PDB file of C-alpha atoms in Angstrom:
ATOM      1  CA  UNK A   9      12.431  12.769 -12.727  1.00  0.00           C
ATOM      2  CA  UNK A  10      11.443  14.120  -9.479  1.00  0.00           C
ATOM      3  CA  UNK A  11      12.525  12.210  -5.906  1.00  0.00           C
ATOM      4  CA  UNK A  12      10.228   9.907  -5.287  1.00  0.00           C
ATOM      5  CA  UNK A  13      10.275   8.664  -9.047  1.00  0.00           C
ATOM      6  CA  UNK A  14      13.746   7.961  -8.550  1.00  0.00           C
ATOM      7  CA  UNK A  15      13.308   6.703  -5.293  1.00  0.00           C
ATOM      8  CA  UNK A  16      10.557   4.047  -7.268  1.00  0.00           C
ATOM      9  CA  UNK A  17      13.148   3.679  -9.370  1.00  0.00           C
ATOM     10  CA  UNK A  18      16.059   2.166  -6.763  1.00  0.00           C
ATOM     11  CA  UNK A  19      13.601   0.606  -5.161  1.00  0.00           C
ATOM     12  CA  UNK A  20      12.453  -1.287  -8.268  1.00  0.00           C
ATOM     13  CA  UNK A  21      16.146  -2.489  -8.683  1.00  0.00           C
ATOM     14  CA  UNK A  22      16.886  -3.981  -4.964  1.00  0.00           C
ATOM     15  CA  UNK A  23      18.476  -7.359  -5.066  1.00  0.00           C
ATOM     16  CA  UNK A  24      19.170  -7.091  -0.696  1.00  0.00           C
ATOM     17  CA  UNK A  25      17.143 -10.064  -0.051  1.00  0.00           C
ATOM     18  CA  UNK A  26      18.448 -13.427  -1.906  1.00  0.00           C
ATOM     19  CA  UNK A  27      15.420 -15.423  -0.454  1.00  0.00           C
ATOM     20  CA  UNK A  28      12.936 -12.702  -1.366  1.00  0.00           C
ATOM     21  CA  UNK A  29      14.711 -12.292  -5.011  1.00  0.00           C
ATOM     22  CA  UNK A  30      14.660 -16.071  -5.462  1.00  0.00           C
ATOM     23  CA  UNK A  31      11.155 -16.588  -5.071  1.00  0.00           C
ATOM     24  CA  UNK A  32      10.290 -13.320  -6.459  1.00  0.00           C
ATOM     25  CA  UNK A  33      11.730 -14.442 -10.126  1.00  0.00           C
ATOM     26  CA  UNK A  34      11.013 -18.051  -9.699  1.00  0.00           C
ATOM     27  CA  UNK A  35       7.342 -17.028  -9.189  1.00  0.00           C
ATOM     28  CA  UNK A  36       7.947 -14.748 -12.359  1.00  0.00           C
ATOM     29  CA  UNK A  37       9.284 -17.160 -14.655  1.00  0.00           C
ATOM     30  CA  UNK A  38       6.637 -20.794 -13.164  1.00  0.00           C
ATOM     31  CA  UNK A  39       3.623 -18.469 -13.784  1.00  0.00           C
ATOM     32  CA  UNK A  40       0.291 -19.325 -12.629  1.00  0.00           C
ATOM     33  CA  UNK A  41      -1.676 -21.176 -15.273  1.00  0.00           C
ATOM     34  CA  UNK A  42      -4.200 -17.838 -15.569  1.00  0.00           C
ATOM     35  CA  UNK A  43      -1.738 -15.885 -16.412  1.00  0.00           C
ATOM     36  CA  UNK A  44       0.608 -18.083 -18.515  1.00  0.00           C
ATOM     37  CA  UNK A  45       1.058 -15.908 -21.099  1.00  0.00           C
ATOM     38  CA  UNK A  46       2.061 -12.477 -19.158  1.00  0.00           C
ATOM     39  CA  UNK A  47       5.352 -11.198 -18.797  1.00  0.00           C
ATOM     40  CA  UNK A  48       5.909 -11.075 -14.789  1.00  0.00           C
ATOM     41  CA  UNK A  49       7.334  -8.047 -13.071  1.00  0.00           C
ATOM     42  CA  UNK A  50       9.057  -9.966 -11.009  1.00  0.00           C
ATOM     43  CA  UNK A  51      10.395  -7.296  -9.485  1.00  0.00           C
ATOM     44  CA  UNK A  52      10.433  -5.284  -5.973  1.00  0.00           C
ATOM     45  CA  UNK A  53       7.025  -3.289  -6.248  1.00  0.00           C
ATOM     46  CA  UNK A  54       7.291   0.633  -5.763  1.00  0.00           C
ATOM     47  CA  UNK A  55       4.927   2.775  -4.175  1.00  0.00           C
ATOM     48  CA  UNK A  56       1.952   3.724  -6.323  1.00  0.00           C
ATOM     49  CA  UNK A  57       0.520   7.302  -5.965  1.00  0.00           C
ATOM     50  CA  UNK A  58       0.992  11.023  -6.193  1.00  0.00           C
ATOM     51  CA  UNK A  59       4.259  12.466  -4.617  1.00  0.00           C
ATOM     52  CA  UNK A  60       2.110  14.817  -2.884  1.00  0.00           C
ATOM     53  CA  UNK A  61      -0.046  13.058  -0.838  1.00  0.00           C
ATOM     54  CA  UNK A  62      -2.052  13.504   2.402  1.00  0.00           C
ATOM     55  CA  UNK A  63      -2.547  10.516   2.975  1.00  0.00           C
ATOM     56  CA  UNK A  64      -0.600   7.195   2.766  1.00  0.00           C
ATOM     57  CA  UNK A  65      -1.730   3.374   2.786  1.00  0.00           C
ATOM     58  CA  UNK A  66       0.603   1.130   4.231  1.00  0.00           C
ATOM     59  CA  UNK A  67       0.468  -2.434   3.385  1.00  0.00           C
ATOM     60  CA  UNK A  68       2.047  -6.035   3.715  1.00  0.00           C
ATOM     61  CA  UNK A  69       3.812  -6.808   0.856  1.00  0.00           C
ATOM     62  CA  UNK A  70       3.588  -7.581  -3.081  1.00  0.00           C
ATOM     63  CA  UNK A  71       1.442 -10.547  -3.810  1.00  0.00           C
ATOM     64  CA  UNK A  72       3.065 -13.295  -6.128  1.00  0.00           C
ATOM     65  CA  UNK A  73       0.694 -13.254  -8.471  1.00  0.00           C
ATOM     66  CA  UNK A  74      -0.657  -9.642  -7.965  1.00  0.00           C
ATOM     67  CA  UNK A  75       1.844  -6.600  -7.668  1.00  0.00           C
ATOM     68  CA  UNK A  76       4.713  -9.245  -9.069  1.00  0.00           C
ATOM     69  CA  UNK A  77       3.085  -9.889 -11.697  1.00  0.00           C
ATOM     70  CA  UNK A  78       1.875  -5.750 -12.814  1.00  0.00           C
ATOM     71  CA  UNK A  79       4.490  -3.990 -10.986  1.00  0.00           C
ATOM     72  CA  UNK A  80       1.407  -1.986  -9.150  1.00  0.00           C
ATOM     73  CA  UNK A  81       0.792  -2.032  -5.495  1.00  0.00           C
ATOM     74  CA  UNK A  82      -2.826  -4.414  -4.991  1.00  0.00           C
ATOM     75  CA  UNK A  83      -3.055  -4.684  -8.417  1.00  0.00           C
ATOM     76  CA  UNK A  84      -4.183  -7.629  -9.950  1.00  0.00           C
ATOM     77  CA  UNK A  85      -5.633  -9.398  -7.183  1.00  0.00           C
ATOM     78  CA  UNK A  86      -8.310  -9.752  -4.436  1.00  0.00           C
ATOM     79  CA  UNK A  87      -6.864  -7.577  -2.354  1.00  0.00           C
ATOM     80  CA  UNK A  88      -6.651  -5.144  -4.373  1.00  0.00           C
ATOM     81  CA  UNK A  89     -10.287  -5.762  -6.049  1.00  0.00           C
ATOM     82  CA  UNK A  90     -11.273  -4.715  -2.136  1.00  0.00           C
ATOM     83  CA  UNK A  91      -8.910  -1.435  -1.633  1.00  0.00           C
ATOM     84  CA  UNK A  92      -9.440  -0.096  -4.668  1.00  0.00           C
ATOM     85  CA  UNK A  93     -13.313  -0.651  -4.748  1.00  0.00           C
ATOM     86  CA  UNK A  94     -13.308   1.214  -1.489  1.00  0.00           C
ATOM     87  CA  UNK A  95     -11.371   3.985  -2.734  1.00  0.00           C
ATOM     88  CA  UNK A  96     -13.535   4.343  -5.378  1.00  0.00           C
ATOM     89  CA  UNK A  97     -16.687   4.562  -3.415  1.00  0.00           C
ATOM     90  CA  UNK A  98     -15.227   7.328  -0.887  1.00  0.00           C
ATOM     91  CA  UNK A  99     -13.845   9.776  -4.088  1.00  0.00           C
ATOM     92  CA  UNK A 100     -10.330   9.072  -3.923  1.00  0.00           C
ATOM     93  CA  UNK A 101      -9.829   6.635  -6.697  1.00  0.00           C
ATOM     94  CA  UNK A 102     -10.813   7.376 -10.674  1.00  0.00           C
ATOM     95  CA  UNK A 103     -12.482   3.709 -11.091  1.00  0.00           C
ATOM     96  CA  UNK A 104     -13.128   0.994  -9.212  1.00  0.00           C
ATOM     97  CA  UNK A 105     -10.529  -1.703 -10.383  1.00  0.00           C
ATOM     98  CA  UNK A 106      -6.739  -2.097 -10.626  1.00  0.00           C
ATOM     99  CA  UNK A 107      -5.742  -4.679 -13.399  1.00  0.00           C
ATOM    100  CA  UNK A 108      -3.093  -3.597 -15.043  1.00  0.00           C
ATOM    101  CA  UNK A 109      -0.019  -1.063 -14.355  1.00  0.00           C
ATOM    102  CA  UNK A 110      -1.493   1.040 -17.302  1.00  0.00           C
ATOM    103  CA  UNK A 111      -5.468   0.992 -16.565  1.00  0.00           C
ATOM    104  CA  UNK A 112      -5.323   4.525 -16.629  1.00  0.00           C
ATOM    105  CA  UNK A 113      -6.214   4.196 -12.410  1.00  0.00           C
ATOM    106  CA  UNK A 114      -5.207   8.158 -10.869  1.00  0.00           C
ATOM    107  CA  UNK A 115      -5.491   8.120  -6.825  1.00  0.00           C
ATOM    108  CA  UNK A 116      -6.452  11.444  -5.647  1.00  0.00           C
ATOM    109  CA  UNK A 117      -4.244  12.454  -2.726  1.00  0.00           C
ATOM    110  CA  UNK A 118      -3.757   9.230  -1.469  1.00  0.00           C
ATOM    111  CA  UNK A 119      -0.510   6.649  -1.977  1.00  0.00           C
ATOM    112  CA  UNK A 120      -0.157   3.069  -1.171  1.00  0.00           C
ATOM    113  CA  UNK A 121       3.371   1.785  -0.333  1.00  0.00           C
ATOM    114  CA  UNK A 122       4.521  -1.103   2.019  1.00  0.00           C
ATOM    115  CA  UNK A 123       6.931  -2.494   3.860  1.00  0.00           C
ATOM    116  CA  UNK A 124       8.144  -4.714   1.978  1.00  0.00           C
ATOM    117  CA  UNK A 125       8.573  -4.024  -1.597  1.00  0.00           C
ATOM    118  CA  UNK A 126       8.997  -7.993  -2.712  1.00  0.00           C
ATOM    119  CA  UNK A 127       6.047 -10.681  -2.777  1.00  0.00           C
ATOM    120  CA  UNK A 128       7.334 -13.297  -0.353  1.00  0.00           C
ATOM    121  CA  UNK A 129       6.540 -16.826   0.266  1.00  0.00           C
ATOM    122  CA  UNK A 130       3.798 -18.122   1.843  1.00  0.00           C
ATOM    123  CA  UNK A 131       2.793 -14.090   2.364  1.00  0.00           C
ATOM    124  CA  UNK A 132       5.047 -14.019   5.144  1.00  0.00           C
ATOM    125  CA  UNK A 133       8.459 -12.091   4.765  1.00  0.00           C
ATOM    126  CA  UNK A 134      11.093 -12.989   7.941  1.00  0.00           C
ATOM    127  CA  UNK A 135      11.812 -10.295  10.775  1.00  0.00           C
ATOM    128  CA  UNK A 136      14.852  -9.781   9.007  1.00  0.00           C
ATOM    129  CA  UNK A 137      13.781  -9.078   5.452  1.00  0.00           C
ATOM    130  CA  UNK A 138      11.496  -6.420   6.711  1.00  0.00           C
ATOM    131  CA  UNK A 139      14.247  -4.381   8.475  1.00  0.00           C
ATOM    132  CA  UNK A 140      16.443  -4.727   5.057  1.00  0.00           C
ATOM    133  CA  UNK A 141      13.374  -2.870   3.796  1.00  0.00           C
ATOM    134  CA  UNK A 142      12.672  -0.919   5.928  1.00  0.00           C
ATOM    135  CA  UNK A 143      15.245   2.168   4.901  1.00  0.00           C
ATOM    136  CA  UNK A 144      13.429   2.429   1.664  1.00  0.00           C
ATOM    137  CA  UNK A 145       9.853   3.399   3.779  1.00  0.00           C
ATOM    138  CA  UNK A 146      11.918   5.832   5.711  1.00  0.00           C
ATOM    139  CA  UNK A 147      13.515   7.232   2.232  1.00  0.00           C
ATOM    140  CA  UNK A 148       9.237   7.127   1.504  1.00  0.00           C
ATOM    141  CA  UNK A 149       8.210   9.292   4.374  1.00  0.00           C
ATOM    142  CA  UNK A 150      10.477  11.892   4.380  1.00  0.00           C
ATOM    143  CA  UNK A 151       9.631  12.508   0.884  1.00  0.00           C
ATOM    144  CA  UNK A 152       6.039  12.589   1.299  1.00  0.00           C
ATOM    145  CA  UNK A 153       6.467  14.442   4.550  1.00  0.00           C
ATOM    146  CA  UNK A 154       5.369  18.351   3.397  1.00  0.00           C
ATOM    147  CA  UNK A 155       2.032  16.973   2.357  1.00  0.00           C
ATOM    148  CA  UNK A 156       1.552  13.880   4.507  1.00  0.00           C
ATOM    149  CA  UNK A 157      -1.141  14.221   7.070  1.00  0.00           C
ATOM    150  CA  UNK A 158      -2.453  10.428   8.079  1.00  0.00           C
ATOM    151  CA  UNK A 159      -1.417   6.812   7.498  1.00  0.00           C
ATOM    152  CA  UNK A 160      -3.899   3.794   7.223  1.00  0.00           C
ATOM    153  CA  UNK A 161      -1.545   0.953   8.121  1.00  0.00           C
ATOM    154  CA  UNK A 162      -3.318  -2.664   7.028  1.00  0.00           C
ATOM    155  CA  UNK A 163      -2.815  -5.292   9.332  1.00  0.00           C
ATOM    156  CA  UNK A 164      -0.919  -6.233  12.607  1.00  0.00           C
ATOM    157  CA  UNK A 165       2.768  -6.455  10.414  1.00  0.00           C
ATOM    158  CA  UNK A 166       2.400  -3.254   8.539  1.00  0.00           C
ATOM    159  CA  UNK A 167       1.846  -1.900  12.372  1.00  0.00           C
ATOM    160  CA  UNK A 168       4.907  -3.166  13.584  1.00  0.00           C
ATOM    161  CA  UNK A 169       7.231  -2.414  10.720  1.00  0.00           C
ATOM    162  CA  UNK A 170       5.595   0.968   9.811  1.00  0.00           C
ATOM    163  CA  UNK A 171       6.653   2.120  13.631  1.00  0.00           C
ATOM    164  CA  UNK A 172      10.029   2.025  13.958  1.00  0.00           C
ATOM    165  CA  UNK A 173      10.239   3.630  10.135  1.00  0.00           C
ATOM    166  CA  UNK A 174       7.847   6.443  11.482  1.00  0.00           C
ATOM    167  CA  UNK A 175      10.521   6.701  14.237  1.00  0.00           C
ATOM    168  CA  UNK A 176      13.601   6.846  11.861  1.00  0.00           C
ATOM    169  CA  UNK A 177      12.314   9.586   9.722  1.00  0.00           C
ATOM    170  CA  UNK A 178      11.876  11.615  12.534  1.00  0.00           C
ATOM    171  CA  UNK A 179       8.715  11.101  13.880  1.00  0.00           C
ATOM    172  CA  UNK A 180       8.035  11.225  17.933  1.00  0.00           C
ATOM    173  CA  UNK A 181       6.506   6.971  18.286  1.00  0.00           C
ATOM    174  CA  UNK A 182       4.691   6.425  21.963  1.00  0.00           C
ATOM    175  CA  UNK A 183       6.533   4.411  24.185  1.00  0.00           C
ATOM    176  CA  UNK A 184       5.567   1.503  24.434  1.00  0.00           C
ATOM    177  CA  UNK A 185       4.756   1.160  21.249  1.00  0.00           C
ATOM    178  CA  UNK A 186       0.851   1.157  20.456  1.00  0.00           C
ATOM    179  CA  UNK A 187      -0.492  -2.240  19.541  1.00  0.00           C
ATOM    180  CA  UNK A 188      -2.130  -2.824  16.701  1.00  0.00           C
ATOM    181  CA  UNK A 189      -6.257  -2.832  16.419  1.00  0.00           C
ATOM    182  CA  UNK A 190      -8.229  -2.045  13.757  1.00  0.00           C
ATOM    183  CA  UNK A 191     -10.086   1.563  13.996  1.00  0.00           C
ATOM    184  CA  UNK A 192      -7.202   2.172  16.314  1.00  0.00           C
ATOM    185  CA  UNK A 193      -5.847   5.927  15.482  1.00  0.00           C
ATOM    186  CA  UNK A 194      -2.391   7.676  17.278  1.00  0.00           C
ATOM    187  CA  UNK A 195      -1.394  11.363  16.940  1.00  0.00           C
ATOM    188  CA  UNK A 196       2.327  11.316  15.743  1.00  0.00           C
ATOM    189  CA  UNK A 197       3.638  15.256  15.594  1.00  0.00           C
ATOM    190  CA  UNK A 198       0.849  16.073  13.179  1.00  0.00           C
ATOM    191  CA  UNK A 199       0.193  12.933  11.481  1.00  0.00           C
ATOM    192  CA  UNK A 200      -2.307  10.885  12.584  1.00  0.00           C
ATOM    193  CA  UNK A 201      -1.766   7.170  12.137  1.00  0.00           C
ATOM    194  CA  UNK A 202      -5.168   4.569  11.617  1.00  0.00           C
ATOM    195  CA  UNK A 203      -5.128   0.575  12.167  1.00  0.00           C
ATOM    196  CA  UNK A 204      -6.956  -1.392   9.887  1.00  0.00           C
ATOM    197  CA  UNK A 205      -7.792  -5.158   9.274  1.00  0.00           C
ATOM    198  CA  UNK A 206      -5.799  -5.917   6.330  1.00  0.00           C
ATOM    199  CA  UNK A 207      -8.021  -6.557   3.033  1.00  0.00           C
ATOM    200  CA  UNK A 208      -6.823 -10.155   2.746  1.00  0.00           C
ATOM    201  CA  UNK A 209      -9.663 -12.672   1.378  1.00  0.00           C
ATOM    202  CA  UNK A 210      -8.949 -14.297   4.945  1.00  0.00           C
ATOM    203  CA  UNK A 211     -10.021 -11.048   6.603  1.00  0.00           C
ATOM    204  CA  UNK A 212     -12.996  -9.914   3.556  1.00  0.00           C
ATOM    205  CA  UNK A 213     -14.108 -13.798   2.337  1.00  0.00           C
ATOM    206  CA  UNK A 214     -14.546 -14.588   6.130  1.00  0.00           C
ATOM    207  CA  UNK A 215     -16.066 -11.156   7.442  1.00  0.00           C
ATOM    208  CA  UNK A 216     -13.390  -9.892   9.870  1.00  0.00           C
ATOM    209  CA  UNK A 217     -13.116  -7.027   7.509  1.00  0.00           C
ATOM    210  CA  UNK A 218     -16.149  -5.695   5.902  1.00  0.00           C
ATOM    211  CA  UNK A 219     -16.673  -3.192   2.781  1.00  0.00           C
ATOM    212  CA  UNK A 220     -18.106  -0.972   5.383  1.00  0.00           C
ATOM    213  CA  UNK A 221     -15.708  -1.146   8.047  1.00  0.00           C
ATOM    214  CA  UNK A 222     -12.851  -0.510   5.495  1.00  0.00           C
ATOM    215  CA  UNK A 223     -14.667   2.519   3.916  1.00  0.00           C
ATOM    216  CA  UNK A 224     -15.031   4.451   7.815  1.00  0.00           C
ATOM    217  CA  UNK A 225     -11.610   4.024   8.417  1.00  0.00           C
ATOM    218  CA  UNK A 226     -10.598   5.533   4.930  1.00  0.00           C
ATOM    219  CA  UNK A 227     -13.268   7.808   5.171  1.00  0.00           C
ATOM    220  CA  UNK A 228     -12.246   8.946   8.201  1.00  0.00           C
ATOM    221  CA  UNK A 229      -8.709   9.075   7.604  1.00  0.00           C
ATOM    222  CA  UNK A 230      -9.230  11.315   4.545  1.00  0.00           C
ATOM    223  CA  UNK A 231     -11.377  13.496   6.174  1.00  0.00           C
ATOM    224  CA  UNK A 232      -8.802  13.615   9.124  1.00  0.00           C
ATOM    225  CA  UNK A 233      -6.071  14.102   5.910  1.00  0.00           C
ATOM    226  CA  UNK A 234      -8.577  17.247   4.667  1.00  0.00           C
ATOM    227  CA  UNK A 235      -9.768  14.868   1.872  1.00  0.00           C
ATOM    228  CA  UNK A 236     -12.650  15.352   0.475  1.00  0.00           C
ATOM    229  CA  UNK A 237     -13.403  12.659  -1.930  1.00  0.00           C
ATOM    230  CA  UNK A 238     -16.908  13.683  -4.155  1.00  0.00           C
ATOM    231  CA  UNK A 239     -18.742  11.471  -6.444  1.00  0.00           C
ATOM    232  CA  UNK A 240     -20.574  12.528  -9.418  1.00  0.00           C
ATOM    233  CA  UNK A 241     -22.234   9.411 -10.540  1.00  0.00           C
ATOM    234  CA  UNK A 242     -24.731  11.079 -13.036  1.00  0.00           C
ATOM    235  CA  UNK A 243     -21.391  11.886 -14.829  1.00  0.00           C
ATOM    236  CA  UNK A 244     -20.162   8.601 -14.680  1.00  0.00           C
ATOM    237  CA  UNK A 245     -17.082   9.787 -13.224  1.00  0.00           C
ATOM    238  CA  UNK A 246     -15.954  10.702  -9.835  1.00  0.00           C
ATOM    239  CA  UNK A 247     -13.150  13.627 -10.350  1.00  0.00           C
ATOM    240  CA  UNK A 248     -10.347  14.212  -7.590  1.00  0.00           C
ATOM    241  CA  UNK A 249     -11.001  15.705  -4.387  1.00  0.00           C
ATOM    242  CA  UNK A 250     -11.522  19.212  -3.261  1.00  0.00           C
ATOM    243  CA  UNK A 251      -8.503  20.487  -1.098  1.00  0.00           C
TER     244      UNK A 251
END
């Protein structure tokens, strides 16, 4: 087991939030009627990726009936359906879907984490549940450090929690702190940092985030990473990226 498995592995076991763990197992034993017969995670929800990575994705949180219910960051649900798809179309994900924990999905130099590692209600984790978190992104960053090159942070609370964890693992953060905007990008000591609209289905069913806008910020990040994604599409496949 190398670091950052164990490091998934702690993190999969955290019971520091008795709201978060509540609703976490409540919503894994009530089901949704969909999914009535699965057996829920119900779990905090590791990062998902290789431990060499240029390039992370930072996130909100699980989604009750998405990453709680797999165990796989996006996986499972809307969200996801839009990452992943975009992934997929820029050579950086082996198919276009995440359903299960064991789809057989590889990323290719990329890694999707969060902030905080439990779904919590209403989508909205307190002030104080994401600093309780937060040491386990820090633990996350210096591991992926040697390799790490940019960060696509989703949304205007990834933004604010991913700062002060770029800050505690050693990374030089502006002051003031940048606000968040979507195709916003910050040099950090090497690593380059990208807003994004988060791929809610507020943000992609009402158009604030398009399929397009979402691929030239990953595009761009990748490239920025030295990510190369290529397709082969007469193959049927689309193998890893060059780099």
């Amino acid at each position: 087991m190398n670091a950052l498995d164990d490091l998934d592995r702690r993190i999969s076991g955290c019971r520091a939030c008795p709201r978060l763990v509540d609703w976490r197992e409540e919503v894994a034993r009530t089901k949704r009627a969909a999914f009535a017969d699965w057996t829920y995670w119900g779990r905090p929800v590791p990062g998902f990726g290789p431990a060499d990575a240029r390039m992370l994705i930072v996130g909100l949180a699980p989604a009750a009936h998405g990453g709680n219910r797999t165990g796989r960051m996006f996986t499972g649900d809307r969200s996801g359906d839009v990452l992943y798809q975009a992934l997929y179309d820029i050579g950086l994900a082996s198919q276009p879907t995440a359903v299960t924990a064991d789809d057989g999905l590889e990323l290719y130099g990329v890694r999707v984490t969060s902030p905080v590692h439990c779904a919590p209600p209403a989508n909205k984790p307190t002030p104080g549940e994401r600093d309780t978190c937060r040491p386990w992104l820090v633990q996350e960053l210096n591991l992926l450090r040697p390799t790490l090159r940019t960060v696509v942070v989703l949304g205007a609370f990834g933004w604010q929690a991913a700062l002060p964890a770029f800050a505690a693992a050693g990374w030089s953060v502006p002051r003031p702190r940048p606000a968040f905007g979507h195709g916003m990008r910050v040099p950090l000591d090497g690593l380059e940092l990208f807003g994004c609209f988060h791929v809610s289905q507020r943000n992609t069913f009402t158009g604030k985030l398009t399929p397009e806008m979402l691929r030239e910020v990953l595009g761009t990040a990748a490239e920025a990473a030295g990510l190369r994604g290529r397709t082969a599409e007469s193959e049927g496949t689309r193998p890893p990226y060059d780099g």
